[in-house]
């Protein structure tokens, strides 16, 4: 099965286009407070220039996405905070619910979000919602499949380790931000291309 690749933390058109040209399936825009935060207006301007068939994802952390979507109608909303199940359920298959994972017991929360379209598993770092470059135990991504949803692995992925991640967890998708950056908030074209190529090659071989 193919693996979908999401390049997150897009802040500018140049990075968006290079990721799309390299074969990214999805691009992520951070609307929550973060060094990679973009305004809905800025993200909308970037999205207007994207080629067809690139999925756009808007990341929120305990925010009402409705005002954002009025300005920037992304394809998918990524809920990356402590949003209750009913908030996520309102968007159903257009929603990714992210979870910050330390240990297997953290997976228990997934059972409350049966209406989400997919689950994104990220590393737990105190006080930081995401984009930390830290890994969680990948074996827990395999365990998370018991909840019956597509599982996307994030946290600490790089061009050097994404193949191992794909081979060992067989995820529906992988998500990277800091692992393909040249500087904070700016992507490195070679790292983006290498990441996508490594993920694709690993998926073909599994």
GROMACS .gro file of C-alpha atoms in nm:
model
  206
    1UNK     CA    1   0.000   0.000   0.000
    2UNK     CA    2   0.128   0.351  -0.074
    3UNK     CA    3   0.208   0.585   0.211
    4UNK     CA    4   0.087   0.942   0.205
    5UNK     CA    5   0.340   1.214   0.286
    6UNK     CA    6   0.251   1.542   0.455
    7UNK     CA    7   0.497   1.830   0.471
    8UNK     CA    8   0.387   2.047   0.762
    9UNK     CA    9   0.482   2.395   0.878
   10UNK     CA   10   0.457   2.556   0.535
   11UNK     CA   11   0.511   2.931   0.568
   12UNK     CA   12   0.574   3.051   0.213
   13UNK     CA   13   0.488   2.982  -0.149
   14UNK     CA   14   0.837   2.869  -0.251
   15UNK     CA   15   0.836   2.587   0.004
   16UNK     CA   16   0.480   2.490  -0.085
   17UNK     CA   17   0.560   2.456  -0.453
   18UNK     CA   18   0.884   2.264  -0.400
   19UNK     CA   19   0.704   2.018  -0.173
   20UNK     CA   20   0.423   1.972  -0.424
   21UNK     CA   21   0.669   1.925  -0.709
   22UNK     CA   22   0.861   1.669  -0.503
   23UNK     CA   23   0.545   1.464  -0.469
   24UNK     CA   24   0.398   1.560  -0.132
   25UNK     CA   25   0.040   1.443  -0.093
   26UNK     CA   26  -0.049   1.706   0.165
   27UNK     CA   27   0.077   2.039   0.295
   28UNK     CA   28   0.020   2.157   0.649
   29UNK     CA   29  -0.038   2.515   0.761
   30UNK     CA   30  -0.005   2.601   1.131
   31UNK     CA   31  -0.270   2.845   1.252
   32UNK     CA   32  -0.182   2.806   1.621
   33UNK     CA   33   0.086   3.012   1.799
   34UNK     CA   34   0.416   2.871   1.677
   35UNK     CA   35   0.739   2.983   1.508
   36UNK     CA   36   0.577   2.837   1.194
   37UNK     CA   37   0.241   3.008   1.238
   38UNK     CA   38   0.078   3.163   0.932
   39UNK     CA   39  -0.233   3.375   0.905
   40UNK     CA   40  -0.538   3.236   0.726
   41UNK     CA   41  -0.494   3.510   0.468
   42UNK     CA   42  -0.133   3.413   0.398
   43UNK     CA   43  -0.218   3.043   0.376
   44UNK     CA   44  -0.509   3.113   0.140
   45UNK     CA   45  -0.279   3.307  -0.092
   46UNK     CA   46  -0.035   3.014  -0.101
   47UNK     CA   47  -0.309   2.757  -0.157
   48UNK     CA   48  -0.443   2.947  -0.456
   49UNK     CA   49  -0.112   2.881  -0.634
   50UNK     CA   50  -0.094   2.508  -0.565
   51UNK     CA   51  -0.138   2.245  -0.836
   52UNK     CA   52  -0.445   2.019  -0.831
   53UNK     CA   53  -0.467   1.712  -0.608
   54UNK     CA   54  -0.254   1.847  -0.322
   55UNK     CA   55  -0.447   1.815   0.004
   56UNK     CA   56  -0.428   2.117   0.233
   57UNK     CA   57  -0.436   2.075   0.611
   58UNK     CA   58  -0.492   2.347   0.869
   59UNK     CA   59  -0.348   2.281   1.216
   60UNK     CA   60  -0.529   2.430   1.516
   61UNK     CA   61  -0.467   2.394   1.888
   62UNK     CA   62  -0.778   2.447   2.101
   63UNK     CA   63  -0.911   2.702   1.852
   64UNK     CA   64  -1.247   2.739   1.682
   65UNK     CA   65  -1.163   2.659   1.319
   66UNK     CA   66  -1.475   2.819   1.174
   67UNK     CA   67  -1.338   3.176   1.142
   68UNK     CA   68  -1.020   3.034   0.988
   69UNK     CA   69  -1.211   2.825   0.735
   70UNK     CA   70  -1.413   3.127   0.628
   71UNK     CA   71  -1.088   3.285   0.509
   72UNK     CA   72  -0.888   2.975   0.419
   73UNK     CA   73  -1.103   2.670   0.337
   74UNK     CA   74  -0.844   2.396   0.382
   75UNK     CA   75  -0.938   2.041   0.290
   76UNK     CA   76  -0.870   1.894   0.635
   77UNK     CA   77  -0.859   2.032   0.989
   78UNK     CA   78  -0.587   1.890   1.215
   79UNK     CA   79  -0.691   1.920   1.578
   80UNK     CA   80  -0.366   1.921   1.773
   81UNK     CA   81  -0.482   2.022   2.121
   82UNK     CA   82  -0.723   1.896   2.384
   83UNK     CA   83  -1.034   1.939   2.171
   84UNK     CA   84  -1.329   1.727   2.291
   85UNK     CA   85  -1.468   1.450   2.072
   86UNK     CA   86  -1.779   1.649   1.979
   87UNK     CA   87  -1.568   1.926   1.830
   88UNK     CA   88  -1.380   1.681   1.611
   89UNK     CA   89  -1.698   1.492   1.522
   90UNK     CA   90  -1.843   1.805   1.360
   91UNK     CA   91  -1.582   1.768   1.082
   92UNK     CA   92  -1.583   1.386   1.065
   93UNK     CA   93  -1.368   1.259   0.777
   94UNK     CA   94  -1.231   1.610   0.721
   95UNK     CA   95  -1.070   1.592   1.066
   96UNK     CA   96  -0.734   1.460   1.183
   97UNK     CA   97  -0.704   1.423   1.558
   98UNK     CA   98  -0.349   1.444   1.687
   99UNK     CA   99  -0.229   1.281   2.008
  100UNK     CA  100   0.096   1.341   2.194
  101UNK     CA  101   0.224   0.998   2.287
  102UNK     CA  102   0.458   0.891   2.567
  103UNK     CA  103   0.341   0.541   2.657
  104UNK     CA  104   0.080   0.283   2.559
  105UNK     CA  105  -0.175   0.415   2.807
  106UNK     CA  106  -0.183   0.742   2.612
  107UNK     CA  107  -0.350   0.552   2.330
  108UNK     CA  108  -0.665   0.502   2.541
  109UNK     CA  109  -0.780   0.851   2.441
  110UNK     CA  110  -0.813   0.741   2.077
  111UNK     CA  111  -1.124   0.541   2.158
  112UNK     CA  112  -1.317   0.862   2.233
  113UNK     CA  113  -1.266   1.003   1.881
  114UNK     CA  114  -1.436   0.743   1.663
  115UNK     CA  115  -1.572   1.012   1.428
  116UNK     CA  116  -1.229   1.144   1.329
  117UNK     CA  117  -1.110   1.063   0.980
  118UNK     CA  118  -0.764   0.959   1.097
  119UNK     CA  119  -0.532   0.969   1.396
  120UNK     CA  120  -0.196   1.148   1.395
  121UNK     CA  121   0.053   1.036   1.659
  122UNK     CA  122   0.319   1.282   1.769
  123UNK     CA  123   0.579   1.287   2.045
  124UNK     CA  124   0.496   1.432   2.384
  125UNK     CA  125   0.710   1.728   2.486
  126UNK     CA  126   0.588   1.927   2.788
  127UNK     CA  127   0.442   2.263   2.690
  128UNK     CA  128   0.487   2.217   2.315
  129UNK     CA  129   0.205   2.102   2.087
  130UNK     CA  130   0.421   1.979   1.799
  131UNK     CA  131   0.709   2.044   1.562
  132UNK     CA  132   0.965   1.947   1.826
  133UNK     CA  133   1.171   1.697   1.629
  134UNK     CA  134   1.127   1.435   1.904
  135UNK     CA  135   1.020   1.075   1.843
  136UNK     CA  136   0.775   0.856   2.029
  137UNK     CA  137   0.803   0.473   2.041
  138UNK     CA  138   0.701   0.371   1.690
  139UNK     CA  139   0.570   0.037   1.810
  140UNK     CA  140   0.277   0.229   1.956
  141UNK     CA  141   0.173   0.332   1.604
  142UNK     CA  142   0.120  -0.035   1.529
  143UNK     CA  143  -0.079  -0.077   1.851
  144UNK     CA  144  -0.294   0.224   1.761
  145UNK     CA  145  -0.428   0.046   1.453
  146UNK     CA  146  -0.660  -0.152   1.677
  147UNK     CA  147  -0.885   0.153   1.692
  148UNK     CA  148  -0.973   0.106   1.327
  149UNK     CA  149  -0.857   0.438   1.186
  150UNK     CA  150  -0.574   0.532   0.950
  151UNK     CA  151  -0.264   0.614   1.156
  152UNK     CA  152  -0.025   0.892   1.059
  153UNK     CA  153   0.317   0.902   1.225
  154UNK     CA  154   0.478   1.236   1.312
  155UNK     CA  155   0.756   1.348   1.543
  156UNK     CA  156   1.127   1.327   1.483
  157UNK     CA  157   1.108   1.199   1.127
  158UNK     CA  158   1.394   1.276   0.889
  159UNK     CA  159   1.509   1.157   0.546
  160UNK     CA  160   1.745   0.921   0.730
  161UNK     CA  161   1.485   0.742   0.945
  162UNK     CA  162   1.154   0.768   0.758
  163UNK     CA  163   1.216   0.443   0.568
  164UNK     CA  164   1.262   0.254   0.894
  165UNK     CA  165   0.942   0.412   1.027
  166UNK     CA  166   0.743   0.309   0.720
  167UNK     CA  167   0.886  -0.044   0.721
  168UNK     CA  168   0.822  -0.105   1.092
  169UNK     CA  169   0.484   0.065   1.140
  170UNK     CA  170   0.325   0.049   0.792
  171UNK     CA  171   0.139   0.375   0.855
  172UNK     CA  172  -0.124   0.533   0.635
  173UNK     CA  173   0.092   0.844   0.629
  174UNK     CA  174   0.399   1.020   0.762
  175UNK     CA  175   0.420   1.384   0.866
  176UNK     CA  176   0.735   1.595   0.883
  177UNK     CA  177   0.813   1.956   0.966
  178UNK     CA  178   1.143   2.027   1.142
  179UNK     CA  179   1.311   1.723   0.988
  180UNK     CA  180   1.320   1.886   0.644
  181UNK     CA  181   1.399   2.244   0.744
  182UNK     CA  182   1.699   2.453   0.644
  183UNK     CA  183   1.615   2.707   0.914
  184UNK     CA  184   1.316   2.744   1.143
  185UNK     CA  185   1.011   2.782   0.921
  186UNK     CA  186   1.199   2.738   0.591
  187UNK     CA  187   1.228   2.406   0.409
  188UNK     CA  188   1.539   2.258   0.252
  189UNK     CA  189   1.461   2.141  -0.101
  190UNK     CA  190   1.704   1.849  -0.093
  191UNK     CA  191   1.575   1.726   0.242
  192UNK     CA  192   1.215   1.745   0.124
  193UNK     CA  193   1.292   1.548  -0.191
  194UNK     CA  194   1.499   1.290  -0.003
  195UNK     CA  195   1.229   1.245   0.261
  196UNK     CA  196   0.953   1.184   0.010
  197UNK     CA  197   1.168   0.952  -0.201
  198UNK     CA  198   1.271   0.747   0.104
  199UNK     CA  199   0.914   0.712   0.225
  200UNK     CA  200   0.790   0.607  -0.118
  201UNK     CA  201   1.068   0.354  -0.169
  202UNK     CA  202   1.008   0.197   0.172
  203UNK     CA  203   0.636   0.170   0.102
  204UNK     CA  204   0.700  -0.003  -0.231
  205UNK     CA  205   0.918  -0.260  -0.062
  206UNK     CA  206   0.690  -0.354   0.224
   0.00000   0.00000   0.00000
